[in-house]
Amino acid sequence: MSRLAMLGGEPAVPAGTPAPEWPVVTNAERAAVAEVLRSGRFTGVAAGEQEIPALEREWAGRVGTAHCLAVANGTVALSLALCAAGVAAGDEVIVPALSFVGSALAVAHLGAVPVFADIDPVTFNLAPHALAAARSARTAAVLPVHLHGLPAEMDEICAFARRHGLAVVEDAAQSHGVAYRGRVTGSIGTLGAFSLNASKNLPTCGEGGLVTTDDDELAAQVGRMRQFGEDIPARGERPYLSRSIGWNAKLGAIQAAFTRRQLARLDEASRARDRAVRPFLDRVAALPGFTVPVCPEDREHGWHILRFRVRAEAFGLPGEYAPALRPAATRVLRGEGVPVSRYQSVPLPEQPVFRDGGVAHRATDVSVCRAVVDDSFVIQRAQLNPGTGALLRRFADAFEKLWANRDVLVAMARSSRTDAPVPSLAHTDPLGH
Amino acid sequence: MSTTLDVVCPGCDGKVSVRSTVMVTEIVECGECRGELEVVATAPVVLALAPEVEEDWGE
């Protein structure tokens, strides 16, 4: 049995191994950005600017919607989509309890009320059975999040929404070009909202977002709201007339140019990532101590984030030790060179902005979400580079090494609990040095 | 009453003396290699090298 790196052994990922590049920046991106700089056409209202409308056409074509509107970031994409869908101050929007806080802040920015619903313990997405308890007479929309790149249960969610006359705004910030039962995320609900943040599967060189819809009028509203409430004619003079309260939420031309070159490689990169990630997960799944991300056969997975749950019982500990095993596993894996982290430390209703900040919200029973947050950790970004297969094999080595040394984790977990047994002075070296 | 324990240094395999009442997350120093070590378990006491990998994050 090899010695854990944190106890002096050789790390599974050799020291000095460079972190995989993401986004991958090629000469195509450099040339496209340089061309925008040369042109002097930096925003969508610059005469002759073509990168932004070209990105919108190409993304609408990839997603399969009639329209795409490029905006400043993913959070404002959600706000604009919700606003266009008719969500107004005082309305309620059902949001899964596990997501990046932007999913909920996008609702709050409209003066609307996020209502947090529980998640599925396996997919980590909004649990359809939680919708009924979250709905009220004030509910205006459901905001399913395709968390970590796995499409949510859209058929069930959309059926619920239809029954109750609710809009569905997909938070597809982590699921670019991912299929669900023959359709692509962002084309299934009333509107879809994407992030182009540099960490995303479809990134830009900074911040950006995209809104998709089939509805002509909703598209026109989003276009107006990103531009001070103005309708900008395709040609001719700008009238400088605002028809509604709008934001300034446009995407820049440099960001659009960068993303278009990323989009040209999106599908190839997604296939390569899928080929690299699945064998890695298979190896970790063979270890009884962890559950790994799943991908049902009726959909794809973008593998934007890989979330692992710790199974305390497999370590010979009661289930209540899982929250103590998680940081122990994190500590061990990071020692081995695996960049594991948490990605959300509390359910959304426990974020200080909601819990202590007086921002209107409502929560239903989110006990599954709390358990997942407590007993899981993630790998993010490292697996995005399509050439990361060799590194993921090292990561699998690290998980297997951890499992072989699970007695150390058990000692760590026991020691971190206040009701832990009194330390045994007879055993001071768990590895028998 | 606090006594001392000899624990193996993960950095140099030397002996590190720690208090029997040592707490998880405490940092102790190896007298031989001068490495800083973190107490990660107390039952039994386990000393670990500081992690070198920084975490990634996303939104």
Coordinates of C-alpha atoms in Angstrom, one line a residue:
Chain A
M1 CA 0.0 0.0 0.0
S2 CA 1.5 3.3 -1.0
R3 CA 1.8 6.0 1.5
L4 CA -0.4 9.1 1.3
A5 CA 1.3 12.2 0.0
M6 CA 0.2 14.2 3.0
L7 CA 2.0 11.7 5.2
G8 CA 5.2 11.9 3.2
G9 CA 4.5 9.6 0.2
E10 CA 4.8 10.4 -3.5
P11 CA 1.7 12.3 -4.7
A12 CA -0.4 10.5 -7.3
V13 CA -0.1 13.6 -9.5
P14 CA 3.6 14.3 -9.7
A15 CA 4.6 17.7 -8.2
G16 CA 5.0 20.3 -10.8
T17 CA 2.4 18.9 -13.1
P18 CA 0.9 21.9 -14.8
A19 CA -2.8 22.6 -14.3
P20 CA -4.7 21.9 -17.6
E21 CA -5.3 25.1 -19.6
W22 CA -8.9 26.3 -19.7
P23 CA -10.0 28.0 -21.8
V24 CA -7.7 26.6 -24.5
V25 CA -6.6 29.7 -26.3
T26 CA -5.4 29.1 -29.9
N27 CA -4.2 31.4 -32.7
A28 CA -7.8 31.4 -33.9
E29 CA -8.9 33.3 -30.8
R30 CA -5.9 35.6 -30.9
A31 CA -6.5 36.5 -34.5
A32 CA -10.2 37.1 -34.0
V33 CA -9.6 39.4 -31.0
A34 CA -6.9 41.2 -32.8
E35 CA -9.2 41.8 -35.7
V36 CA -11.8 43.4 -33.5
L37 CA -9.1 45.6 -32.0
R38 CA -8.0 46.6 -35.5
S39 CA -11.6 47.3 -36.6
G40 CA -12.5 49.6 -33.8
R41 CA -16.0 48.1 -33.6
F42 CA -16.2 47.1 -30.0
T43 CA -20.0 47.0 -29.2
G44 CA -23.1 45.8 -30.8
V45 CA -24.2 49.4 -31.6
A46 CA -21.0 50.1 -33.6
A47 CA -21.8 50.5 -37.3
G48 CA -20.8 47.4 -39.2
E49 CA -20.1 45.2 -36.1
Q50 CA -20.6 41.6 -37.1
E51 CA -19.1 39.3 -34.4
I52 CA -22.0 39.7 -32.0
P53 CA -24.8 39.0 -34.5
A54 CA -22.8 36.1 -35.9
L55 CA -22.4 34.6 -32.5
E56 CA -26.1 35.0 -31.9
R57 CA -27.0 33.3 -35.2
E58 CA -24.5 30.4 -34.6
W59 CA -25.6 29.8 -31.1
A60 CA -29.3 29.9 -32.0
G61 CA -28.5 27.3 -34.7
R62 CA -26.6 25.1 -32.3
V63 CA -29.3 25.2 -29.6
G64 CA -32.1 25.0 -32.1
T65 CA -34.0 28.2 -31.3
A66 CA -35.3 31.0 -33.5
H67 CA -33.4 33.6 -31.5
C68 CA -30.3 34.2 -29.4
L69 CA -29.4 37.5 -27.7
A70 CA -25.9 38.1 -26.5
V71 CA -25.7 39.8 -23.1
A72 CA -23.1 40.8 -20.5
N73 CA -23.1 37.7 -18.2
G74 CA -25.0 34.7 -17.2
T75 CA -26.8 36.3 -14.2
V76 CA -28.1 39.2 -16.2
A77 CA -29.1 36.7 -18.9
L78 CA -31.4 35.0 -16.3
S79 CA -32.8 38.4 -15.1
L80 CA -33.6 39.5 -18.6
A81 CA -35.1 36.1 -19.5
L82 CA -37.3 36.1 -16.3
C83 CA -38.3 39.8 -16.9
A84 CA -39.2 39.0 -20.5
A85 CA -41.2 36.0 -19.3
G86 CA -43.3 38.4 -17.2
V87 CA -41.8 37.9 -13.8
A88 CA -42.3 41.1 -11.8
A89 CA -41.8 42.4 -8.3
G90 CA -43.6 40.3 -5.8
D91 CA -43.9 37.3 -8.1
E92 CA -42.4 34.0 -6.9
V93 CA -39.9 31.9 -8.9
I94 CA -39.1 28.3 -8.0
V95 CA -35.3 27.8 -7.8
P96 CA -33.4 24.6 -6.8
A97 CA -31.7 24.9 -3.5
L98 CA -28.4 23.8 -4.9
S99 CA -26.9 26.2 -7.5
F100 CA -24.6 29.1 -7.8
V101 CA -26.1 32.1 -5.9
G102 CA -26.5 33.9 -9.2
S103 CA -29.5 31.7 -10.0
A104 CA -31.3 33.2 -7.0
L105 CA -29.9 36.8 -7.2
A106 CA -31.2 37.0 -10.8
V107 CA -34.7 36.6 -9.3
A108 CA -34.1 39.0 -6.4
H109 CA -32.8 41.7 -8.8
L110 CA -36.4 41.9 -10.2
G111 CA -37.9 42.4 -6.8
A112 CA -39.3 38.9 -7.2
V113 CA -39.1 36.1 -4.6
P114 CA -37.0 33.0 -5.0
V115 CA -38.7 30.0 -3.6
F116 CA -36.1 27.3 -2.9
A117 CA -37.0 23.7 -3.7
D118 CA -35.1 20.5 -2.9
I119 CA -33.0 18.5 -5.3
D120 CA -32.6 14.9 -6.3
P121 CA -29.8 13.2 -4.3
V122 CA -28.3 11.5 -7.4
T123 CA -28.6 14.0 -10.2
F124 CA -28.4 17.1 -7.9
N125 CA -31.0 18.8 -10.1
L126 CA -34.4 20.2 -9.1
A127 CA -36.6 17.4 -7.9
P128 CA -39.9 17.5 -9.8
H129 CA -41.7 16.1 -6.8
A130 CA -40.7 19.2 -4.8
L131 CA -42.5 21.6 -7.2
A132 CA -45.9 21.2 -5.7
A133 CA -44.9 22.2 -2.2
A134 CA -43.0 25.2 -3.6
R135 CA -45.9 26.6 -5.7
S136 CA -48.2 29.3 -4.4
A137 CA -50.8 31.6 -6.0
R138 CA -47.9 34.1 -6.6
T139 CA -45.7 31.6 -8.5
A140 CA -44.9 33.0 -12.0
A141 CA -42.0 30.8 -13.2
V142 CA -39.8 27.8 -12.6
L143 CA -36.1 28.2 -13.0
P144 CA -34.5 24.7 -13.4
V145 CA -30.7 24.6 -13.4
H146 CA -28.9 22.0 -15.5
L147 CA -26.4 21.8 -12.7
H148 CA -22.9 20.7 -13.4
G149 CA -23.8 20.1 -17.0
L150 CA -26.6 17.5 -16.5
P151 CA -30.0 18.5 -17.9
A152 CA -32.8 18.7 -15.4
E153 CA -36.0 16.6 -15.6
M154 CA -37.4 19.0 -18.1
D155 CA -40.4 17.0 -19.3
E156 CA -41.8 16.7 -15.8
I157 CA -40.9 20.3 -15.0
C158 CA -42.5 21.7 -18.2
A159 CA -45.6 19.6 -17.7
F160 CA -46.0 21.0 -14.2
A161 CA -45.5 24.5 -15.5
R162 CA -48.1 24.0 -18.3
R163 CA -50.6 22.7 -15.7
H164 CA -50.2 25.8 -13.7
G165 CA -49.6 28.4 -16.3
L166 CA -45.9 29.1 -15.3
A167 CA -43.0 30.2 -17.5
V168 CA -39.9 28.0 -17.5
V169 CA -36.6 29.7 -17.7
E170 CA -33.7 27.3 -18.1
D171 CA -30.5 28.2 -16.2
A172 CA -28.1 26.6 -18.7
A173 CA -25.0 28.3 -17.5
Q174 CA -23.3 25.0 -17.1
S175 CA -24.8 23.0 -20.0
H176 CA -23.7 24.3 -23.4
G177 CA -24.8 22.1 -26.3
V178 CA -26.0 19.3 -24.1
A179 CA -28.9 17.1 -25.3
Y180 CA -32.0 16.0 -23.3
R181 CA -34.3 13.6 -25.0
G182 CA -33.4 14.9 -28.5
R183 CA -33.4 18.6 -27.7
V184 CA -30.7 20.8 -26.5
T185 CA -30.7 22.7 -23.2
G186 CA -31.8 26.2 -23.7
S187 CA -34.4 25.2 -26.3
I188 CA -36.8 23.4 -24.0
G189 CA -38.3 26.0 -21.7
T190 CA -39.9 29.4 -22.5
L191 CA -36.4 30.9 -22.6
G192 CA -32.8 29.7 -21.9
A193 CA -30.0 31.6 -20.2
F194 CA -26.3 30.7 -20.7
S195 CA -23.1 32.0 -19.1
L196 CA -20.0 32.5 -21.1
N197 CA -17.8 33.1 -18.0
A198 CA -14.2 32.1 -18.6
S199 CA -14.7 29.0 -16.5
K200 CA -17.6 27.6 -18.6
N201 CA -17.6 24.9 -21.2
L202 CA -18.3 27.6 -23.8
P203 CA -16.2 30.4 -22.5
T204 CA -15.3 33.9 -23.4
C205 CA -12.2 35.9 -22.4
G206 CA -14.0 37.3 -19.4
E207 CA -17.7 37.6 -18.9
G208 CA -20.7 37.1 -21.2
G209 CA -24.1 35.5 -21.5
L210 CA -26.6 34.3 -24.1
V211 CA -30.4 34.2 -24.0
T212 CA -32.3 31.8 -26.3
T213 CA -36.0 31.6 -27.2
D214 CA -38.3 30.6 -30.0
D215 CA -40.7 33.5 -29.2
D216 CA -40.3 36.5 -31.4
E217 CA -41.8 39.0 -28.9
L218 CA -39.8 37.6 -26.0
A219 CA -36.6 38.0 -28.1
A220 CA -37.5 41.5 -28.9
Q221 CA -38.1 42.3 -25.2
V222 CA -34.7 40.8 -24.2
G223 CA -33.0 42.8 -27.0
R224 CA -34.7 46.0 -25.8
M225 CA -33.9 45.4 -22.1
R226 CA -30.2 44.8 -22.7
Q227 CA -30.0 48.2 -24.4
F228 CA -31.6 50.8 -22.1
G229 CA -35.1 49.8 -23.2
E230 CA -34.4 51.0 -26.8
D231 CA -35.2 49.4 -30.1
I232 CA -32.1 49.8 -32.2
P233 CA -32.9 49.6 -35.9
A234 CA -30.8 47.4 -38.1
R235 CA -29.8 50.4 -40.2
G236 CA -30.4 54.1 -40.1
E237 CA -30.3 56.6 -37.2
R238 CA -30.6 55.7 -33.6
P239 CA -33.9 57.2 -32.3
Y240 CA -32.7 57.4 -28.6
L241 CA -36.2 56.4 -27.4
S242 CA -36.5 54.1 -24.4
R243 CA -39.8 52.1 -24.3
S244 CA -39.2 50.4 -21.0
I245 CA -36.8 50.3 -18.0
G246 CA -33.8 48.6 -19.5
W247 CA -30.3 47.6 -18.4
N248 CA -27.1 48.2 -20.2
A249 CA -26.3 44.5 -20.5
K250 CA -24.7 44.1 -23.9
L251 CA -21.9 41.7 -24.8
G252 CA -18.7 43.2 -26.2
A253 CA -17.4 42.4 -29.6
I254 CA -14.1 41.0 -28.3
Q255 CA -16.0 38.6 -26.1
A256 CA -18.2 37.5 -29.0
A257 CA -15.2 37.0 -31.3
F258 CA -13.4 34.9 -28.7
T259 CA -16.5 32.7 -28.0
R260 CA -17.2 32.1 -31.7
R261 CA -13.8 30.4 -32.1
Q262 CA -14.5 28.4 -29.0
L263 CA -17.9 27.4 -30.4
A264 CA -16.2 26.1 -33.5
R265 CA -14.5 23.5 -31.3
L266 CA -17.3 23.0 -28.7
D267 CA -18.6 19.7 -29.9
E268 CA -15.2 18.2 -30.6
A269 CA -14.1 19.2 -27.1
S270 CA -17.3 17.9 -25.5
R271 CA -16.8 14.5 -27.1
A272 CA -13.1 14.3 -26.0
R273 CA -14.1 15.3 -22.5
D274 CA -16.8 12.6 -22.4
R275 CA -14.2 10.0 -23.5
A276 CA -11.8 11.1 -20.8
V277 CA -14.2 11.6 -17.9
R278 CA -16.3 8.3 -18.2
P279 CA -13.3 5.9 -17.5
F280 CA -12.2 8.1 -14.6
L281 CA -15.7 8.0 -13.0
D282 CA -15.8 4.2 -13.7
R283 CA -12.7 3.7 -11.6
V284 CA -13.9 5.9 -8.7
A285 CA -17.3 4.2 -8.8
A286 CA -15.6 0.9 -8.2
L287 CA -14.6 2.2 -4.8
P288 CA -17.3 1.6 -2.2
G289 CA -16.6 4.9 -0.4
F290 CA -17.9 7.2 -3.1
T291 CA -20.8 7.9 -5.4
V292 CA -20.0 9.5 -8.7
P293 CA -21.9 11.7 -11.1
V294 CA -24.4 9.8 -13.3
C295 CA -25.7 10.4 -16.8
P296 CA -29.1 8.8 -17.6
E297 CA -29.3 7.3 -21.1
D298 CA -31.9 9.8 -22.3
R299 CA -29.5 12.7 -22.0
E300 CA -25.9 13.9 -22.3
H301 CA -23.7 15.4 -19.6
G302 CA -21.4 18.4 -20.1
W303 CA -19.2 17.2 -17.2
H304 CA -18.8 20.9 -16.3
I305 CA -18.3 19.9 -12.6
L306 CA -17.8 16.4 -11.2
R307 CA -19.5 16.0 -7.8
F308 CA -18.6 13.0 -5.5
R309 CA -20.5 12.0 -2.4
V310 CA -18.8 10.3 0.5
R311 CA -20.5 7.1 1.8
A312 CA -19.7 6.9 5.5
E313 CA -21.1 3.4 5.8
A314 CA -18.5 2.1 3.4
F315 CA -15.8 3.5 5.6
G316 CA -17.3 1.6 8.5
L317 CA -18.8 4.8 10.1
P318 CA -22.3 5.8 10.8
G319 CA -23.9 8.1 8.2
E320 CA -23.6 11.2 10.4
Y321 CA -19.8 11.0 9.9
A322 CA -20.1 11.8 6.2
P323 CA -19.7 15.6 6.8
A324 CA -16.5 14.8 8.7
L325 CA -15.2 12.5 6.0
R326 CA -15.7 15.0 3.3
P327 CA -13.0 17.5 4.5
A328 CA -10.8 14.5 5.3
A329 CA -11.1 13.2 1.8
T330 CA -10.6 16.7 0.4
R331 CA -7.4 17.1 2.5
V332 CA -6.0 13.7 1.3
L333 CA -6.9 14.2 -2.4
R334 CA -5.4 17.7 -2.5
G335 CA -2.3 16.3 -0.9
E336 CA -2.2 13.8 -3.9
G337 CA -2.4 16.7 -6.3
V338 CA -6.1 16.5 -7.1
P339 CA -7.7 20.0 -7.0
V340 CA -10.9 19.1 -5.2
S341 CA -13.1 21.8 -3.7
R342 CA -16.7 22.3 -2.5
Y343 CA -18.7 24.4 -5.0
Q344 CA -21.4 25.8 -2.7
S345 CA -21.0 25.5 1.1
V346 CA -24.6 26.0 2.0
P347 CA -28.1 25.5 0.4
L348 CA -29.2 28.7 -1.2
P349 CA -31.7 29.7 1.5
E350 CA -28.8 29.6 4.0
Q351 CA -26.8 32.2 2.0
P352 CA -26.3 35.2 4.3
V353 CA -28.0 37.4 1.7
F354 CA -31.2 35.5 2.3
R355 CA -30.8 34.2 5.8
D356 CA -29.6 37.4 7.4
G357 CA -30.0 40.0 4.7
G358 CA -33.7 40.5 4.7
V359 CA -34.0 39.7 1.0
A360 CA -37.4 38.2 0.4
H361 CA -37.3 34.5 -0.2
R362 CA -39.1 31.4 0.8
A363 CA -37.8 27.9 1.4
T364 CA -39.4 24.5 1.4
D365 CA -37.8 21.4 2.9
V366 CA -34.3 21.3 1.4
S367 CA -32.9 18.5 3.5
V368 CA -31.5 16.5 0.5
C369 CA -29.6 19.6 -0.6
R370 CA -28.2 20.0 2.8
A371 CA -27.0 16.4 3.0
V372 CA -25.4 16.7 -0.5
V373 CA -23.6 20.0 0.4
D374 CA -22.4 18.4 3.6
D375 CA -21.1 15.1 2.2
S376 CA -19.8 16.0 -1.2
F377 CA -16.9 17.6 -3.0
V378 CA -16.2 18.5 -6.6
I379 CA -13.6 18.6 -9.3
Q380 CA -14.0 21.6 -11.5
R381 CA -12.1 23.1 -14.4
A382 CA -9.3 20.5 -14.4
Q383 CA -11.4 18.1 -16.5
L384 CA -12.5 20.7 -19.1
N385 CA -9.4 20.6 -21.3
P386 CA -10.1 17.9 -23.9
G387 CA -6.6 16.5 -23.5
T388 CA -6.9 15.8 -19.8
G389 CA -7.3 12.0 -20.0
A390 CA -3.8 11.2 -18.7
L391 CA -4.3 13.6 -15.7
L392 CA -7.7 12.0 -14.9
R393 CA -6.0 8.6 -14.7
R394 CA -3.7 10.1 -12.1
F395 CA -6.7 11.4 -10.3
A396 CA -8.2 7.9 -10.3
D397 CA -4.9 6.7 -8.9
A398 CA -5.3 9.2 -6.1
F399 CA -8.9 8.1 -5.2
E400 CA -7.7 4.4 -5.2
K401 CA -4.8 5.4 -2.9
L402 CA -7.2 7.2 -0.6
W403 CA -9.4 4.2 -0.4
A404 CA -6.5 1.9 0.4
N405 CA -5.6 4.2 3.2
R406 CA -9.1 4.8 4.5
D407 CA -8.1 4.0 8.0
V408 CA -6.4 7.4 8.1
L409 CA -9.6 9.1 6.9
V410 CA -11.5 7.3 9.6
A411 CA -9.1 8.6 12.2
M412 CA -9.4 12.1 10.8
A413 CA -13.2 12.0 10.7
R414 CA -13.4 10.7 14.2
S415 CA -11.0 13.3 15.5
S416 CA -13.0 16.1 14.0
R417 CA -16.2 15.3 15.8
T418 CA -16.7 16.7 19.3
D419 CA -18.1 13.4 20.4
A420 CA -15.0 11.5 19.2
P421 CA -13.5 8.9 21.4
V422 CA -10.7 9.8 23.7
P423 CA -7.4 9.6 21.9
S424 CA -5.6 6.3 22.4
L425 CA -2.0 6.9 23.5
A426 CA -1.0 3.4 22.5
H427 CA -1.3 4.2 18.8
T428 CA 0.5 7.2 17.5
D429 CA 1.4 6.1 14.0
P430 CA -1.5 4.7 12.0
L431 CA 0.8 3.6 9.1
G432 CA 3.2 1.7 11.4
H433 CA 6.3 3.6 10.6
Chain B
M1 CA -2.6 16.5 32.7
S2 CA -0.9 16.8 29.3
T3 CA 1.8 14.3 28.4
T4 CA 3.8 14.1 25.2
L5 CA 3.6 11.7 22.3
D6 CA 6.2 10.9 19.7
V7 CA 4.8 11.0 16.2
V8 CA 6.5 10.3 12.9
C9 CA 7.2 13.4 10.8
P10 CA 5.8 12.8 7.3
G11 CA 8.5 15.0 5.8
C12 CA 11.7 13.5 7.2
D13 CA 10.5 10.4 9.2
G14 CA 12.0 12.0 12.3
K15 CA 10.2 12.0 15.6
V16 CA 8.0 14.9 16.5
S17 CA 6.9 15.4 20.1
V18 CA 3.4 16.6 20.5
R19 CA 1.2 17.2 23.5
S20 CA -1.4 14.4 24.1
T21 CA -4.0 17.2 24.2
V22 CA -3.1 18.4 20.7
M23 CA -6.1 19.5 18.6
V24 CA -7.0 18.9 15.0
T25 CA -5.9 21.8 12.7
E26 CA -3.0 22.7 15.1
I27 CA 0.3 23.4 13.4
V28 CA 3.4 21.8 14.9
E29 CA 7.0 22.1 13.8
C30 CA 9.3 19.2 13.2
G31 CA 12.5 19.7 15.3
E32 CA 14.6 17.9 12.7
C33 CA 13.5 19.2 9.3
R34 CA 11.8 22.3 10.6
G35 CA 8.8 21.5 8.4
E36 CA 5.4 22.8 9.5
L37 CA 2.9 20.0 10.0
E38 CA -0.8 20.0 10.5
V39 CA -2.6 17.8 13.0
V40 CA -5.3 16.0 11.0
A41 CA -6.3 13.4 13.5
T42 CA -5.9 12.8 17.3
A43 CA -7.1 9.3 17.7
P44 CA -4.4 8.4 17.0
V45 CA -2.4 11.5 16.3
V46 CA -1.6 12.0 12.6
L47 CA 0.5 14.8 11.3
A48 CA 0.3 15.8 7.6
L49 CA 2.3 18.0 5.3
A50 CA 0.6 21.2 4.2
P51 CA -1.4 20.8 0.9
E52 CA 0.3 22.2 -2.1
V53 CA -2.6 22.2 -4.6
E54 CA -4.8 25.2 -4.7
E55 CA -8.5 24.7 -5.3
D56 CA -10.2 25.7 -8.5
W57 CA -13.5 27.5 -8.4
G58 CA -16.4 28.3 -10.8
E59 CA -19.7 30.0 -11.0

